[in-house]
């Protein structure tokens, strides 16, 4: 029983340390992705601020352009069939973990009529250990819309815990998030 509790505690701890992004997508089942050939970017992008293009927007466009072109789409600023747009947000999060741990030792357990008191526990005793941690969570939305129908046909949402490494190399973090979203795009990269 003790080994099971320890293994469970380790599994919960490791799951809490997972750094891979969570990716969810929604795709319009009526959209014929094979009929589209060109793409461009919405103006202004959802990540632009105060009338200017942010560095985040520039990095997002470069990553998305690479992903779209890898799938055979051609960039067209003038007459795109598809528009790509982004939204990014950071949120403060709190994680609370409670794990039951064995708590055996001197002074534990009263036993039958008290004759075991202070020596050993007559059965395993567990106590809860709760840890609370604060962290930042980043969310990136990648939208692809049909220009003619003005309809969103695909959305990828990537969510990831942000750590100091993510902030130190924000370009790589953005590139990784866009790539993660496009792994679930309805059109696969060409080989």
Short mmCIF file of C-alpha atoms in Angstrom, two decimals:
data_model
loop_
_atom_site.label_atom_id
_atom_site.label_comp_id
_atom_site.label_asym_id
_atom_site.label_seq_id
_atom_site.Cartn_x
_atom_site.Cartn_y
_atom_site.Cartn_z
CA UNK A 1 0.00 0.00 0.00
CA UNK A 2 2.84 2.36 0.88
CA UNK A 3 4.45 1.86 -2.55
CA UNK A 4 1.17 2.66 -4.31
CA UNK A 5 0.80 5.95 -2.42
CA UNK A 6 4.40 6.95 -3.21
CA UNK A 7 3.97 6.05 -6.91
CA UNK A 8 0.73 8.05 -7.04
CA UNK A 9 2.40 11.06 -5.41
CA UNK A 10 5.27 10.88 -7.94
CA UNK A 11 2.84 10.64 -10.87
CA UNK A 12 0.90 13.68 -9.66
CA UNK A 13 4.14 15.61 -9.18
CA UNK A 14 5.39 14.75 -12.66
CA UNK A 15 2.06 15.63 -14.24
CA UNK A 16 2.26 19.03 -12.58
CA UNK A 17 5.71 19.56 -14.12
CA UNK A 18 4.63 18.83 -17.69
CA UNK A 19 5.69 21.72 -19.90
CA UNK A 20 4.12 20.73 -23.20
CA UNK A 21 1.34 22.94 -24.49
CA UNK A 22 -2.32 22.00 -24.51
CA UNK A 23 -3.79 22.33 -28.02
CA UNK A 24 -7.49 22.47 -28.85
CA UNK A 25 -8.91 23.12 -32.30
CA UNK A 26 -12.27 23.80 -33.84
CA UNK A 27 -12.79 23.32 -37.55
CA UNK A 28 -15.80 24.11 -39.73
CA UNK A 29 -16.95 20.72 -41.05
CA UNK A 30 -18.45 22.39 -44.13
CA UNK A 31 -15.22 24.17 -45.13
CA UNK A 32 -13.45 22.70 -48.16
CA UNK A 33 -9.82 23.41 -47.32
CA UNK A 34 -8.67 21.96 -50.66
CA UNK A 35 -10.41 24.83 -52.49
CA UNK A 36 -8.24 27.52 -50.88
CA UNK A 37 -4.94 28.55 -52.42
CA UNK A 38 -3.97 31.94 -50.93
CA UNK A 39 -3.78 33.51 -47.49
CA UNK A 40 -2.98 36.84 -45.90
CA UNK A 41 -3.14 38.42 -42.47
CA UNK A 42 -5.97 40.40 -40.87
CA UNK A 43 -5.34 44.14 -40.54
CA UNK A 44 -4.95 45.06 -37.78
CA UNK A 45 -4.02 41.81 -36.07
CA UNK A 46 -5.51 41.03 -32.69
CA UNK A 47 -2.00 41.23 -31.21
CA UNK A 48 -1.30 44.73 -32.57
CA UNK A 49 -1.43 47.49 -29.99
CA UNK A 50 -2.25 51.21 -30.16
CA UNK A 51 -2.10 51.43 -33.95
CA UNK A 52 1.27 49.75 -34.43
CA UNK A 53 2.42 46.22 -35.13
CA UNK A 54 4.01 44.63 -32.10
CA UNK A 55 7.08 42.39 -32.12
CA UNK A 56 4.80 39.56 -31.03
CA UNK A 57 2.66 40.14 -34.15
CA UNK A 58 5.75 40.08 -36.36
CA UNK A 59 6.94 36.78 -34.85
CA UNK A 60 3.45 35.25 -35.10
CA UNK A 61 3.14 36.22 -38.77
CA UNK A 62 6.55 34.74 -39.62
CA UNK A 63 5.70 31.44 -37.89
CA UNK A 64 2.20 31.22 -39.37
CA UNK A 65 3.46 32.08 -42.85
CA UNK A 66 6.00 29.26 -42.64
CA UNK A 67 3.28 26.83 -41.53
CA UNK A 68 0.79 27.89 -44.22
CA UNK A 69 3.39 27.81 -47.01
CA UNK A 70 4.54 24.36 -45.86
CA UNK A 71 0.97 23.24 -46.55
CA UNK A 72 0.97 24.64 -50.09
CA UNK A 73 -0.78 27.96 -49.49
CA UNK A 74 0.61 31.06 -51.20
CA UNK A 75 0.90 34.38 -49.40
CA UNK A 76 -1.11 37.17 -51.03
CA UNK A 77 -1.38 40.56 -49.36
CA UNK A 78 -3.79 41.85 -52.04
CA UNK A 79 -6.34 39.07 -52.68
CA UNK A 80 -6.14 36.33 -50.07
CA UNK A 81 -8.84 33.69 -49.84
CA UNK A 82 -8.02 33.10 -46.18
CA UNK A 83 -7.17 35.57 -43.43
CA UNK A 84 -5.03 34.55 -40.47
CA UNK A 85 -5.43 36.41 -37.20
CA UNK A 86 -4.07 35.99 -33.67
CA UNK A 87 -4.88 36.77 -30.09
CA UNK A 88 -2.52 36.24 -27.16
CA UNK A 89 -3.07 36.60 -23.45
CA UNK A 90 -1.28 35.97 -20.16
CA UNK A 91 -3.20 35.04 -17.04
CA UNK A 92 -2.21 34.51 -13.41
CA UNK A 93 -3.08 31.02 -12.24
CA UNK A 94 -2.98 29.18 -8.92
CA UNK A 95 -2.43 25.44 -8.66
CA UNK A 96 -3.42 23.61 -5.48
CA UNK A 97 -2.24 20.01 -5.04
CA UNK A 98 -3.19 17.80 -2.12
CA UNK A 99 -1.42 14.48 -1.66
CA UNK A 100 -1.97 11.91 1.06
CA UNK A 101 1.32 10.78 2.58
CA UNK A 102 2.13 8.11 5.14
CA UNK A 103 2.69 9.64 8.56
CA UNK A 104 4.13 6.87 10.71
CA UNK A 105 6.65 7.21 13.47
CA UNK A 106 7.17 7.62 17.15
CA UNK A 107 4.10 8.88 18.89
CA UNK A 108 1.75 7.88 16.11
CA UNK A 109 -1.19 5.69 16.91
CA UNK A 110 -2.78 4.84 20.20
CA UNK A 111 -3.42 1.16 19.55
CA UNK A 112 -5.55 -1.15 21.62
CA UNK A 113 -6.15 0.19 25.11
CA UNK A 114 -3.14 2.48 24.68
CA UNK A 115 -0.43 -0.15 25.17
CA UNK A 116 1.10 0.63 21.72
CA UNK A 117 1.00 4.38 22.20
CA UNK A 118 4.27 6.08 21.33
CA UNK A 119 5.94 2.95 19.98
CA UNK A 120 4.46 2.28 16.59
CA UNK A 121 1.20 2.66 14.69
CA UNK A 122 -1.13 -0.31 14.59
CA UNK A 123 -2.10 0.57 11.00
CA UNK A 124 -0.86 3.06 8.39
CA UNK A 125 -1.78 6.63 9.16
CA UNK A 126 -1.98 9.17 6.34
CA UNK A 127 -2.05 12.91 6.41
CA UNK A 128 -2.73 15.35 3.61
CA UNK A 129 0.02 17.65 2.34
CA UNK A 130 -1.20 20.63 0.33
CA UNK A 131 1.01 22.79 -1.84
CA UNK A 132 -0.05 26.02 -3.52
CA UNK A 133 1.88 27.51 -6.43
CA UNK A 134 1.31 30.57 -8.57
CA UNK A 135 2.27 30.72 -12.24
CA UNK A 136 1.54 32.51 -15.50
CA UNK A 137 -0.36 30.76 -18.26
CA UNK A 138 -0.09 31.91 -21.86
CA UNK A 139 -2.89 31.37 -24.37
CA UNK A 140 -2.51 31.84 -28.12
CA UNK A 141 -5.45 31.77 -30.52
CA UNK A 142 -4.73 31.28 -34.22
CA UNK A 143 -7.79 32.03 -36.37
CA UNK A 144 -8.22 31.23 -40.07
CA UNK A 145 -11.23 32.87 -41.73
CA UNK A 146 -12.77 32.65 -45.20
CA UNK A 147 -12.56 36.13 -46.76
CA UNK A 148 -15.64 35.82 -49.00
CA UNK A 149 -18.06 34.36 -46.44
CA UNK A 150 -16.44 36.26 -43.54
CA UNK A 151 -16.63 33.06 -41.51
CA UNK A 152 -14.13 31.54 -39.11
CA UNK A 153 -13.29 28.10 -40.55
CA UNK A 154 -10.52 27.01 -38.18
CA UNK A 155 -9.25 28.01 -34.75
CA UNK A 156 -6.31 26.62 -32.85
CA UNK A 157 -5.94 27.45 -29.16
CA UNK A 158 -2.60 26.74 -27.49
CA UNK A 159 -2.24 27.02 -23.72
CA UNK A 160 1.06 26.66 -21.89
CA UNK A 161 2.53 27.37 -18.48
CA UNK A 162 5.02 30.20 -18.91
CA UNK A 163 8.36 29.82 -17.14
CA UNK A 164 11.52 31.93 -17.17
CA UNK A 165 12.88 30.07 -20.23
CA UNK A 166 9.75 30.96 -22.21
CA UNK A 167 10.25 34.65 -21.44
CA UNK A 168 14.00 34.59 -22.13
CA UNK A 169 13.48 33.35 -25.69
CA UNK A 170 10.04 34.63 -26.60
CA UNK A 171 10.66 34.12 -30.33
CA UNK A 172 11.19 30.38 -29.87
CA UNK A 173 8.20 30.21 -27.52
CA UNK A 174 5.95 31.84 -30.13
CA UNK A 175 7.32 29.63 -32.89
CA UNK A 176 6.72 26.52 -30.78
CA UNK A 177 3.13 27.57 -29.96
CA UNK A 178 2.24 28.29 -33.61
CA UNK A 179 3.78 24.98 -34.71
CA UNK A 180 1.80 23.16 -32.02
CA UNK A 181 -1.45 24.73 -33.24
CA UNK A 182 -0.76 23.82 -36.86
CA UNK A 183 -0.07 20.17 -36.02
CA UNK A 184 -3.87 19.90 -35.89
CA UNK A 185 -4.59 21.97 -39.03
CA UNK A 186 -6.84 20.11 -41.55
CA UNK A 187 -4.19 20.38 -44.31
CA UNK A 188 -0.96 18.48 -43.71
CA UNK A 189 2.47 19.83 -44.70
CA UNK A 190 3.71 18.82 -48.12
CA UNK A 191 6.73 16.58 -48.24
#
